[in-house]
Coordinates of C-alpha atoms and ligand atoms in Angstrom, one line a residue:
R433 CA 0.0 -0.1 -0.1
L434 CA 2.4 2.4 -1.1
E435 CA 1.8 6.2 -1.9
Q436 CA 3.2 6.8 -5.3
T437 CA 2.6 8.1 -8.8
S438 CA 0.2 5.9 -10.7
P439 CA 0.7 6.1 -14.6
D440 CA -2.3 7.7 -16.5
H441 CA -4.1 4.8 -17.8
G442 CA -6.7 6.8 -19.7
S443 CA -7.7 4.8 -22.9
R444 CA -6.0 4.8 -26.1
P445 CA -6.2 2.0 -28.8
P446 CA -3.5 -0.6 -28.7
L447 CA -0.7 -0.1 -31.0
V448 CA -0.1 -2.9 -33.7
A449 CA 3.0 -2.0 -35.5
E450 CA 6.1 -3.0 -37.2
C451 CA 9.4 -0.9 -37.0
D452 CA 12.8 -1.1 -37.1
A453 CA 13.9 -0.7 -33.4
V454 CA 12.0 -0.7 -30.2
V455 CA 13.8 1.4 -27.6
V456 CA 12.3 0.6 -23.8
G457 CA 12.8 3.5 -21.5
A458 CA 13.0 7.3 -22.0
G459 CA 15.6 8.2 -19.5
F460 CA 18.8 9.6 -20.6
G461 CA 19.9 6.4 -22.4
G462 CA 16.5 5.9 -24.2
L463 CA 16.3 9.4 -25.2
Y464 CA 19.7 9.5 -26.9
A465 CA 18.8 6.1 -28.4
I466 CA 15.8 7.3 -30.1
Y467 CA 17.6 10.4 -31.3
R468 CA 20.3 8.5 -32.9
L469 CA 18.4 5.6 -34.2
R470 CA 15.9 8.2 -35.6
E471 CA 18.8 9.8 -37.3
L472 CA 20.2 6.6 -38.8
G473 CA 16.8 6.4 -40.7
L474 CA 15.3 3.8 -38.7
K475 CA 11.7 3.7 -37.6
V476 CA 11.8 3.8 -34.0
I477 CA 9.0 3.2 -31.3
G478 CA 10.0 4.2 -27.8
I479 CA 8.1 2.8 -24.9
E480 CA 8.1 4.4 -21.3
A481 CA 6.3 3.2 -18.1
A482 CA 6.1 6.7 -16.6
S483 CA 4.1 9.6 -17.9
D484 CA 7.0 11.4 -19.1
V485 CA 10.6 11.4 -19.8
G486 CA 13.5 11.5 -17.4
G487 CA 13.8 8.0 -16.1
T488 CA 15.3 7.7 -12.7
W489 CA 14.5 11.7 -12.4
Y490 CA 11.0 11.3 -13.2
W491 CA 10.5 9.0 -10.3
N492 CA 12.8 9.9 -7.5
R493 CA 11.1 13.0 -6.3
Y494 CA 12.0 12.4 -2.8
P495 CA 12.9 15.9 -0.8
G496 CA 16.7 16.6 -1.2
A497 CA 16.8 14.6 -4.4
R498 CA 19.9 15.8 -6.1
C499 CA 22.7 14.4 -8.3
D500 CA 25.9 13.6 -6.9
I501 CA 28.0 14.5 -10.0
P502 CA 28.5 18.1 -10.9
S503 CA 25.8 19.1 -13.3
L504 CA 28.5 20.6 -15.8
L505 CA 29.6 17.0 -16.3
Y506 CA 26.2 15.3 -15.5
S507 CA 25.1 16.6 -19.1
Y508 CA 24.9 14.9 -22.6
T509 CA 28.0 15.8 -24.5
W510 CA 26.6 14.8 -28.0
S511 CA 25.0 18.4 -29.0
E512 CA 27.1 21.5 -28.8
E513 CA 23.8 23.6 -29.3
L514 CA 22.2 21.6 -26.4
R515 CA 25.4 22.3 -24.1
Q516 CA 25.5 26.1 -25.2
E517 CA 21.8 26.7 -24.4
W518 CA 21.2 24.8 -21.5
R519 CA 22.4 26.7 -18.3
W520 CA 22.8 24.8 -14.9
S521 CA 21.9 26.8 -12.0
E522 CA 24.0 24.9 -9.3
K523 CA 27.0 22.9 -8.8
Y524 CA 25.0 19.8 -8.1
A525 CA 21.6 20.1 -9.8
G526 CA 18.5 18.9 -7.9
Q527 CA 16.0 16.5 -9.1
P528 CA 13.4 19.2 -10.7
E529 CA 16.2 20.8 -12.8
I530 CA 17.5 17.6 -14.0
L531 CA 14.0 16.5 -14.9
R532 CA 13.6 19.8 -17.0
Y533 CA 16.5 19.0 -18.8
A534 CA 15.3 15.8 -19.8
Q535 CA 12.2 17.4 -21.0
H536 CA 14.0 20.1 -22.7
V537 CA 16.1 17.5 -24.7
A538 CA 12.7 15.6 -25.5
D539 CA 11.2 18.8 -26.9
R540 CA 14.3 20.2 -28.5
F541 CA 14.9 17.2 -30.6
E542 CA 11.4 16.4 -31.2
L543 CA 11.4 13.0 -29.6
R544 CA 8.1 12.7 -27.7
S545 CA 6.0 11.9 -30.6
L546 CA 8.0 8.7 -31.1
I547 CA 7.3 7.4 -27.4
R548 CA 4.4 5.7 -26.0
F549 CA 4.3 6.9 -22.3
D550 CA 2.2 5.2 -19.5
T551 CA 3.1 2.0 -21.1
R552 CA 5.0 -0.9 -19.6
V553 CA 6.4 -3.6 -21.5
I554 CA 5.4 -7.2 -20.3
S555 CA 6.9 -9.5 -22.7
A556 CA 9.6 -9.6 -25.6
D557 CA 9.6 -12.8 -27.5
W558 CA 12.5 -13.5 -30.2
D559 CA 11.0 -14.9 -33.6
E560 CA 13.9 -17.0 -35.0
A561 CA 12.4 -17.6 -38.6
G562 CA 11.2 -13.5 -38.9
E563 CA 14.6 -12.5 -37.0
S564 CA 12.5 -10.2 -35.1
W565 CA 11.2 -9.2 -31.4
T566 CA 7.6 -9.0 -30.6
V567 CA 7.2 -6.7 -27.8
R568 CA 4.0 -6.6 -25.9
T569 CA 2.9 -4.1 -23.3
D570 CA 0.3 -3.8 -20.4
R571 CA -1.8 -1.4 -23.1
G572 CA -2.4 -4.2 -25.6
D573 CA 0.3 -2.9 -27.9
C574 CA 2.1 -5.5 -30.2
I575 CA 5.1 -4.2 -31.9
V576 CA 7.4 -6.4 -34.0
A577 CA 11.0 -4.7 -34.5
S578 CA 14.1 -6.3 -35.9
T579 CA 16.2 -4.7 -33.1
C580 CA 15.4 -4.1 -29.2
V581 CA 17.1 -1.6 -27.1
M582 CA 16.8 -1.8 -23.5
A583 CA 17.3 1.4 -21.9
T584 CA 15.7 0.5 -18.7
G585 CA 17.9 1.9 -16.2
N586 CA 20.1 0.4 -13.6
L587 CA 18.4 1.8 -10.4
S588 CA 14.8 1.5 -11.5
V589 CA 13.1 -1.2 -9.7
P590 CA 12.5 -0.3 -6.1
N591 CA 13.6 -2.7 -3.3
K592 CA 10.5 -2.9 -1.1
P593 CA 11.8 -5.2 1.8
K594 CA 8.9 -7.3 3.4
L595 CA 8.8 -5.9 6.7
P596 CA 6.8 -8.0 9.0
G597 CA 3.4 -6.8 9.5
V598 CA 3.8 -3.8 7.2
E599 CA 0.3 -4.3 5.7
R600 CA -1.1 -3.3 9.0
F601 CA 0.3 0.1 9.3
R602 CA -2.3 2.9 9.0
G603 CA -0.3 5.8 8.1
P604 CA 1.1 6.6 4.6
I605 CA 4.2 4.7 3.2
Y606 CA 6.5 6.3 0.7
H607 CA 9.5 4.7 -1.4
T608 CA 12.2 7.3 -2.1
G609 CA 12.2 5.9 -5.8
Q610 CA 8.5 5.9 -6.3
W611 CA 7.7 9.3 -4.5
P612 CA 4.3 10.7 -5.4
H613 CA 4.1 13.8 -7.5
Q614 CA 2.3 16.1 -5.1
E615 CA 4.1 17.6 -2.5
I616 CA 4.3 15.5 0.8
D617 CA 3.8 17.8 3.9
F618 CA 5.4 16.0 6.8
S619 CA 4.5 18.9 9.4
G620 CA 3.6 18.0 12.7
L621 CA 4.2 14.2 11.8
R622 CA 6.3 11.5 13.3
V623 CA 8.3 10.2 10.7
A624 CA 10.6 7.0 10.3
V625 CA 13.2 6.7 7.5
I626 CA 14.3 3.1 6.7
G627 CA 17.7 3.1 5.0
T628 CA 20.9 5.3 5.3
G629 CA 22.1 4.7 1.4
S630 CA 22.6 7.7 -1.1
S631 CA 18.8 8.4 -1.0
G632 CA 18.1 8.2 2.7
V633 CA 21.3 10.6 3.3
Q634 CA 19.8 13.0 1.0
T635 CA 16.1 12.9 2.4
I636 CA 16.9 12.7 6.1
P637 CA 17.9 16.3 6.5
M638 CA 14.9 17.6 4.4
V639 CA 12.3 15.4 6.2
A640 CA 13.8 16.6 9.4
K641 CA 12.9 20.2 8.5
S642 CA 9.2 19.8 8.7
A643 CA 8.8 16.3 10.8
S644 CA 7.9 16.9 14.5
R645 CA 10.1 13.7 15.1
L646 CA 12.0 12.0 12.7
T647 CA 13.7 8.5 13.4
V648 CA 15.9 7.0 11.3
F649 CA 16.4 3.2 11.2
Q650 CA 19.8 2.3 10.2
R651 CA 21.3 -1.2 9.4
T652 CA 24.5 -0.3 7.8
P653 CA 26.2 3.2 8.3
N654 CA 27.5 4.8 5.0
Y655 CA 30.6 7.0 4.4
S656 CA 29.4 10.3 3.3
V657 CA 31.2 13.5 2.2
P658 CA 29.7 17.1 2.1
A659 CA 28.5 18.1 -1.4
R660 CA 29.3 21.8 -0.6
N661 CA 26.6 22.6 -3.2
A662 CA 26.3 26.1 -4.4
P663 CA 25.0 28.2 -7.2
L664 CA 26.9 28.4 -10.5
S665 CA 28.0 31.5 -11.6
D666 CA 29.0 32.5 -15.1
A667 CA 32.5 32.9 -14.0
D668 CA 32.5 29.3 -12.6
I669 CA 31.0 28.0 -15.8
A670 CA 33.6 29.7 -18.1
A671 CA 36.2 28.4 -15.5
A672 CA 34.9 24.7 -16.0
E673 CA 35.2 25.1 -19.8
P674 CA 38.8 23.6 -20.3
M675 CA 37.8 20.6 -18.1
I676 CA 34.6 19.9 -20.1
A677 CA 36.7 20.1 -23.2
K678 CA 39.2 17.6 -21.9
Y679 CA 36.4 14.9 -20.7
R680 CA 34.8 15.4 -24.1
E681 CA 37.8 14.8 -25.9
S682 CA 39.2 12.0 -23.9
L683 CA 37.4 8.4 -24.1
E684 CA 37.3 8.1 -20.4
T685 CA 35.5 10.4 -18.0
P686 CA 37.7 10.3 -14.9
E687 CA 35.0 10.4 -12.2
F688 CA 35.1 8.9 -8.8
G689 CA 34.7 5.4 -8.2
R690 CA 37.0 4.3 -11.7
V691 CA 40.1 2.5 -10.7
P692 CA 42.8 4.3 -12.8
S693 CA 45.4 2.2 -14.8
N694 CA 48.3 3.3 -12.2
A695 CA 46.6 1.9 -9.3
F696 CA 48.5 -1.3 -8.9
D697 CA 51.9 0.1 -8.8
A698 CA 51.3 3.4 -7.1
P699 CA 53.0 4.0 -3.8
V700 CA 51.6 4.2 -0.4
P701 CA 51.8 7.8 0.8
A702 CA 52.8 8.7 4.5
R703 CA 49.6 8.9 6.7
E704 CA 50.2 12.8 7.3
V705 CA 50.4 13.2 3.5
Q706 CA 46.8 11.3 3.1
W707 CA 45.5 13.2 5.8
A708 CA 46.3 16.6 4.4
R709 CA 44.9 15.5 0.8
Y710 CA 41.6 14.3 2.3
E711 CA 41.3 17.6 4.3
Q712 CA 41.6 19.6 1.1
L713 CA 39.3 17.4 -0.6
W714 CA 36.6 17.4 2.0
E715 CA 36.9 21.3 2.1
Q716 CA 36.1 21.2 -1.8
G717 CA 33.4 18.8 -1.4
G718 CA 31.6 16.0 -3.6
G719 CA 33.2 12.7 -4.2
G720 CA 36.9 13.9 -5.0
I721 CA 38.1 12.0 -2.1
L722 CA 38.0 8.7 -4.1
T723 CA 40.5 10.2 -6.4
A724 CA 43.0 11.7 -3.8
F725 CA 45.3 8.5 -4.7
P726 CA 45.2 6.2 -7.6
N727 CA 45.2 3.2 -5.2
I728 CA 42.5 4.3 -2.7
L729 CA 40.3 1.7 -4.0
T730 CA 43.0 -1.2 -4.3
D731 CA 45.4 -1.0 -1.5
E732 CA 43.9 -1.1 2.0
A733 CA 46.8 0.6 3.6
V734 CA 45.6 3.8 1.8
N735 CA 42.0 3.1 2.1
D736 CA 42.3 2.5 5.8
V737 CA 43.6 6.2 6.3
A738 CA 40.5 7.5 4.2
C739 CA 38.2 5.6 6.5
D740 CA 39.9 6.9 9.6
F741 CA 39.7 10.3 8.2
V742 CA 35.9 10.1 7.5
R743 CA 35.2 8.5 10.9
D744 CA 36.9 11.5 12.6
K745 CA 34.8 13.9 10.6
I746 CA 31.5 12.2 11.7
R747 CA 32.9 12.4 15.3
G748 CA 33.5 16.2 14.8
M749 CA 29.9 16.8 13.5
V750 CA 27.8 14.6 15.8
D751 CA 27.4 15.7 19.1
D752 CA 26.4 12.6 21.0
A753 CA 29.3 10.1 21.0
T754 CA 26.9 7.1 20.8
T755 CA 25.2 8.2 17.8
A756 CA 28.4 9.2 16.3
E757 CA 29.7 5.7 16.9
A758 CA 26.7 4.0 15.5
L759 CA 26.9 6.4 12.2
S760 CA 30.5 5.4 11.6
P761 CA 31.2 2.7 9.0
K762 CA 33.6 0.1 10.2
D763 CA 33.4 -3.2 8.5
Y764 CA 34.1 -2.1 4.7
P765 CA 36.5 0.2 3.0
L766 CA 35.7 3.6 1.7
G767 CA 33.9 3.8 -1.8
V768 CA 33.3 0.3 -2.5
K769 CA 29.5 0.8 -1.7
R770 CA 28.7 4.2 -3.5
I771 CA 30.0 6.9 -1.4
C772 CA 27.1 9.4 -0.3
I773 CA 27.3 13.0 -0.9
D774 CA 25.4 15.0 1.6
T775 CA 24.2 18.4 2.6
G776 CA 24.0 18.5 6.4
Y777 CA 23.3 14.7 6.9
F778 CA 25.6 14.0 10.4
A779 CA 24.8 17.5 11.8
T780 CA 20.8 16.4 11.4
Y781 CA 21.3 14.1 14.3
N782 CA 22.2 16.9 16.4
L783 CA 18.6 18.2 16.3
P784 CA 16.5 17.5 19.4
H785 CA 13.7 15.6 17.4
V786 CA 15.9 13.3 15.5
D787 CA 17.1 10.1 16.6
L788 CA 18.9 7.4 15.0
V789 CA 18.0 3.6 15.7
D790 CA 21.0 1.0 15.1
L791 CA 19.2 -1.9 13.7
R792 CA 22.3 -4.0 14.4
A793 CA 22.0 -3.5 18.0
E794 CA 18.1 -3.8 18.1
P795 CA 16.9 -5.5 15.2
L796 CA 13.4 -4.5 13.6
T797 CA 10.8 -7.3 14.7
T798 CA 7.4 -6.1 13.3
V799 CA 5.4 -3.0 12.1
T800 CA 2.1 -2.5 13.8
E801 CA -0.9 -0.3 12.8
T802 CA 0.7 2.7 14.5
G803 CA 4.6 2.4 14.4
L804 CA 7.4 0.0 14.4
E805 CA 8.8 -2.3 17.0
T806 CA 12.5 -3.5 17.4
A807 CA 13.6 -6.1 19.8
V808 CA 13.9 -3.4 22.4
R809 CA 11.4 -0.6 22.0
S810 CA 8.4 0.7 20.1
F811 CA 8.0 3.8 18.1
A812 CA 4.7 5.7 17.5
L813 CA 4.8 6.8 13.9
D814 CA 2.4 8.7 11.5
A815 CA 4.6 8.0 8.1
L816 CA 6.9 5.6 6.7
V817 CA 9.7 6.4 4.4
L818 CA 11.6 3.5 2.7
A819 CA 15.0 4.4 1.3
T820 CA 15.9 1.1 0.9
G821 CA 17.3 1.2 -2.7
Y822 CA 16.7 -1.2 -6.0
D823 CA 17.2 -4.4 -7.5
A824 CA 20.1 -2.8 -9.3
M825 CA 21.2 -3.4 -12.8
T826 CA 19.3 -6.4 -13.7
G827 CA 15.7 -5.8 -11.9
A828 CA 14.2 -3.8 -14.9
L829 CA 15.3 -6.5 -17.6
A830 CA 14.3 -9.4 -15.3
A831 CA 10.7 -8.1 -14.9
M832 CA 10.3 -7.6 -18.7
N833 CA 9.7 -11.9 -19.4
I834 CA 12.4 -11.6 -22.4
R835 CA 12.5 -15.0 -24.2
G836 CA 15.4 -15.5 -26.8
R837 CA 16.4 -18.1 -29.1
S838 CA 15.3 -21.5 -28.2
G839 CA 12.4 -20.2 -26.2
V840 CA 14.9 -19.5 -23.1
T841 CA 14.2 -16.5 -21.2
L842 CA 16.5 -14.1 -19.8
N843 CA 16.0 -15.0 -16.1
E844 CA 16.8 -18.7 -17.0
A845 CA 19.8 -17.6 -18.9
W846 CA 20.9 -15.5 -15.8
A847 CA 19.9 -17.9 -13.2
D848 CA 23.6 -18.0 -11.8
G849 CA 24.1 -14.2 -12.2
P850 CA 23.7 -11.7 -15.3
R851 CA 26.2 -12.0 -18.1
A852 CA 26.6 -9.9 -21.1
Y853 CA 29.3 -9.8 -23.7
L854 CA 30.9 -6.1 -22.9
G855 CA 27.6 -5.2 -20.9
L856 CA 25.9 -4.8 -24.3
M857 CA 24.3 -8.0 -25.4
V858 CA 23.6 -11.4 -24.1
S859 CA 24.4 -14.7 -26.0
G860 CA 21.1 -16.6 -26.8
F861 CA 19.1 -12.8 -27.3
P862 CA 19.8 -11.8 -30.8
N863 CA 19.5 -7.9 -31.9
L864 CA 18.6 -7.2 -28.3
F865 CA 21.0 -4.3 -27.1
V866 CA 21.2 -3.3 -23.3
V867 CA 22.3 0.2 -22.7
T868 CA 24.6 0.2 -19.5
G869 CA 24.0 -3.5 -18.7
P870 CA 25.9 -5.5 -16.1
G871 CA 29.3 -6.3 -17.4
S872 CA 29.8 -2.4 -18.4
P873 CA 31.0 0.6 -16.4
S874 CA 27.6 2.1 -16.2
V875 CA 26.9 3.0 -12.6
I876 CA 30.6 3.3 -11.7
G877 CA 31.0 6.9 -12.8
N878 CA 28.9 9.4 -14.8
V879 CA 25.9 7.5 -16.0
I880 CA 24.9 10.0 -18.6
H881 CA 28.2 9.3 -20.6
A882 CA 28.0 5.7 -20.0
C883 CA 24.5 5.8 -21.9
E884 CA 25.9 8.0 -24.6
N885 CA 29.1 5.7 -25.3
H886 CA 26.8 2.5 -25.5
V887 CA 24.2 4.3 -27.7
E888 CA 26.7 5.3 -30.2
W889 CA 28.4 2.2 -30.1
I890 CA 25.0 0.5 -30.9
T891 CA 24.0 3.0 -33.5
A892 CA 27.6 2.5 -35.4
C893 CA 26.9 -1.2 -35.0
L894 CA 23.3 -1.0 -36.5
G895 CA 24.5 1.4 -39.3
S896 CA 27.6 -1.0 -40.3
M897 CA 25.3 -4.0 -40.2
R898 CA 22.7 -2.1 -42.5
A899 CA 25.5 -0.9 -45.0
K900 CA 26.9 -4.5 -45.1
G901 CA 23.1 -6.0 -45.8
L902 CA 23.4 -8.0 -42.3
T903 CA 20.2 -8.6 -40.3
R904 CA 21.5 -10.3 -37.1
I905 CA 23.8 -10.0 -34.4
E906 CA 24.6 -12.1 -31.2
P907 CA 27.6 -12.4 -29.1
E908 CA 29.6 -15.7 -28.9
R909 CA 29.1 -17.7 -25.7
D910 CA 32.8 -18.1 -25.4
A911 CA 33.3 -14.4 -25.8
E912 CA 30.7 -13.5 -23.3
R913 CA 32.1 -16.1 -20.7
A914 CA 35.6 -14.7 -21.1
W915 CA 34.5 -11.0 -20.8
M916 CA 32.5 -11.9 -17.5
A917 CA 35.6 -13.6 -16.1
H918 CA 37.6 -10.5 -17.0
V919 CA 35.0 -8.5 -15.2
A920 CA 35.3 -10.7 -12.1
D921 CA 38.9 -10.4 -12.4
A922 CA 38.9 -6.7 -12.6
A923 CA 36.7 -6.5 -9.3
S924 CA 38.8 -9.2 -7.6
R925 CA 41.9 -6.8 -8.1
T926 CA 40.3 -4.0 -6.0
L927 CA 38.5 -3.4 -2.7
Y928 CA 35.1 -3.4 -4.4
P929 CA 34.2 -7.1 -3.3
K930 CA 34.9 -6.3 0.2
A931 CA 31.5 -4.8 0.9
N932 CA 27.9 -6.5 0.6
S933 CA 26.8 -4.0 -2.0
W934 CA 24.2 -3.5 -4.6
Y935 CA 27.0 -3.8 -7.2
Q936 CA 27.0 -7.4 -6.3
G937 CA 23.3 -8.1 -5.7
A938 CA 23.9 -8.3 -2.1
N939 CA 20.9 -6.3 -1.2
I940 CA 18.3 -8.5 -2.7
A941 CA 17.6 -11.7 -1.0
G942 CA 18.1 -14.9 -3.2
K943 CA 19.9 -12.8 -6.1
P944 CA 23.1 -14.6 -7.1
R945 CA 26.4 -12.7 -6.1
V946 CA 28.0 -11.2 -9.4
F947 CA 30.1 -8.0 -9.3
M948 CA 28.0 -6.5 -12.1
P949 CA 29.8 -3.5 -12.9
Y950 CA 33.0 -3.4 -15.0
V951 CA 35.8 -1.6 -12.8
G952 CA 38.5 -2.4 -15.4
Q953 CA 40.4 0.3 -17.4
G954 CA 40.0 1.5 -20.9
Y955 CA 36.5 0.1 -21.5
R956 CA 35.8 2.7 -24.2
H957 CA 39.0 1.9 -26.3
R958 CA 38.1 -1.7 -25.9
I959 CA 34.6 -1.6 -27.1
A960 CA 35.6 0.8 -29.9
Q961 CA 38.6 -1.6 -30.9
I962 CA 36.1 -4.6 -30.9
A963 CA 33.9 -2.7 -33.6
Q964 CA 36.9 -1.9 -35.5
R965 CA 37.9 -5.5 -35.8
N966 CA 34.5 -6.5 -37.4
Y967 CA 32.8 -7.0 -34.0
E968 CA 35.3 -9.6 -32.7
G969 CA 33.3 -12.1 -30.5
F970 CA 30.2 -11.4 -32.1
V971 CA 28.3 -13.5 -34.9
L972 CA 26.7 -11.5 -37.4
R973 CA 24.9 -12.6 -40.5
Ligands
LIG1523 O1 19.8 2.6 -1.9 P1 20.8 1.9 -1.1 P2 19.6 4.2 -2.2 N1 15.8 -3.2 6.7 O2 20.9 0.5 -1.5 C1 18.9 -0.3 3.8 C2 22.1 6.0 -6.5 N2 21.7 7.2 -5.9 O3 18.5 4.3 -2.9 O4 23.3 -1.3 3.3 C3 16.7 -2.1 6.9 O5 22.3 2.4 -1.2 C4 20.1 -0.6 3.4 O6 20.8 -1.2 4.4 P3 22.2 -2.2 4.2 C5 23.6 5.7 -6.0 O7 24.4 5.1 -6.8 C6 22.4 8.4 -6.2 O8 20.1 4.9 -0.9 O9 21.5 -3.4 3.1 N3 17.1 -1.5 6.1 C7 20.9 0.9 3.0 O10 20.9 1.6 4.3 C8 23.2 4.8 -5.0 O11 24.4 4.0 -4.4 C9 21.8 9.7 -5.7 O12 22.4 -2.9 5.4 C10 17.3 -1.8 4.8 C11 19.7 1.6 2.4 O13 18.3 0.8 2.6 C12 22.0 4.0 -5.4 O14 21.3 5.0 -6.3 C13 20.8 9.8 -4.9 C14 16.6 -2.9 4.5 C15 19.4 1.3 0.8 O15 20.7 2.0 0.4 C16 21.1 3.3 -4.2 O16 20.8 4.4 -3.3 C17 20.0 8.5 -4.5 C18 15.7 -3.6 5.4 N4 15.0 -4.4 5.1 C19 20.5 7.3 -5.3 N5 16.7 -2.8 3.0 C20 22.7 10.8 -6.1 O17 23.0 11.0 -6.9 C21 17.5 -2.1 2.8 N6 18.0 -1.4 3.6 C22 23.3 11.5 -4.8

């Protein structure tokens, strides 16, 4: 009984159509795919479950939702006109502004007319004889297309934990990833937030502003660094130009989270040297701390000092020593769960009406009609906010009933964990492309740039196939196996596997543990080379 935005299911006749490409999802990946494939001369039909474009930024309307990558970089690079005409107002853009940007792109490039909104794909079946996908939707549409591009997002299927007794709760329940469109007023209410990942860390200070009492239920504390968000002046924008130009020219965007190629032979700096650098980056704000030293994500001796530094900062910001201790992560390295970037998060716990409940010390036992109970205490509540994350990277694909060659479903193919050659295509599923799929860098770094890279690769691939009169592409099983082994090996050389993160599916009960994003180096060069070598590892005909 979640309070959420319901799609507008006003009547429209079902669409029965044939086209060259179906693009599922109208977030930043899908919008660009629709644009590029149309430019290629293909007949494209876009399908989007929401009532508008924006993907993640359509759904994540919770108070405080904001990007953790500077807005001047969290932008498309493919249109210089777009870049010149769009002006971001803040260093880190808030959700409403990012959504307006996506809407502007859709209008500016006339993409909306190609998209069926309020429409969810319920199945996609490969027809071997016809070499086409039959895509069906919950609106009765049946679209036959030679190519399917899944741009369904990495963080688009909310994780709604089955809290015992939750159906009894009489107050409203909100999930940060499905926030209602109308303003939610928590004034005078006793509110609980469950979850302290990026979403929780952003929304907790905002909810605290209006709630009469806020209780945060934390299972795992997170490392969080201050955003130091600020308005962007014209001078800031001009000063950032060389950096943006550099990013546009280079094939890799070196954001935090990436493991640079010099990580493995970098020296371990002295503790004082590290501390001084972390101090500088802390003052600067944002995720820069993860770029402090090349080996911060590969060498525990370096990472340990960074962890000590952040814990020290937490102790300095939180008045109550027990609360500070509970808020300090201790059992995993910094940055191997997505680092949180906050505005006033830790100081929020100094407010008299805000409390932290450490679920490791007192586990949640049940939800009642009027609140929550832990093994130790009861909490009377008026509203519940779930900031409990997502079935990341595979959730949306798994929900679509995709059936490939020989009738094998994607869920069957992925029973032991997801596999995709280059994170782009899955063997057994011809002509089905995944934008930022498992096995690609995707969520490690700047997702907009990752989407651009994949869409450009897919468009070039389809263009080259058309030029050669080819109609079908599928990865070889061996190439896919070797790639996923390489993805696992790249992760194992870093500290990433040392946390129970959503990167490896650890947040979803029963999900196979596979480290999904590619954290190795040179990904863009690699996939470009593979295309140049006549799509090595793919079978085309
Ligand atoms: O989700 P999360 P998120 N009982 O999975 C807890 C991006 N993002 O929505 O760690 C109690 O990180 C869970 O506890 P634990 C960003 O990439 C970006 O916050 O599993 N607690 C955890 O504390 C990010 O990483 C931005 O022990 C439960 C929390 O819920 C990703 O999205 C903003 C529980 C979930 O944290 C996901 O972030 C927002 C249970 N049963 C999101 N189940 C920015 O750009 C889960 N939890 C800034």
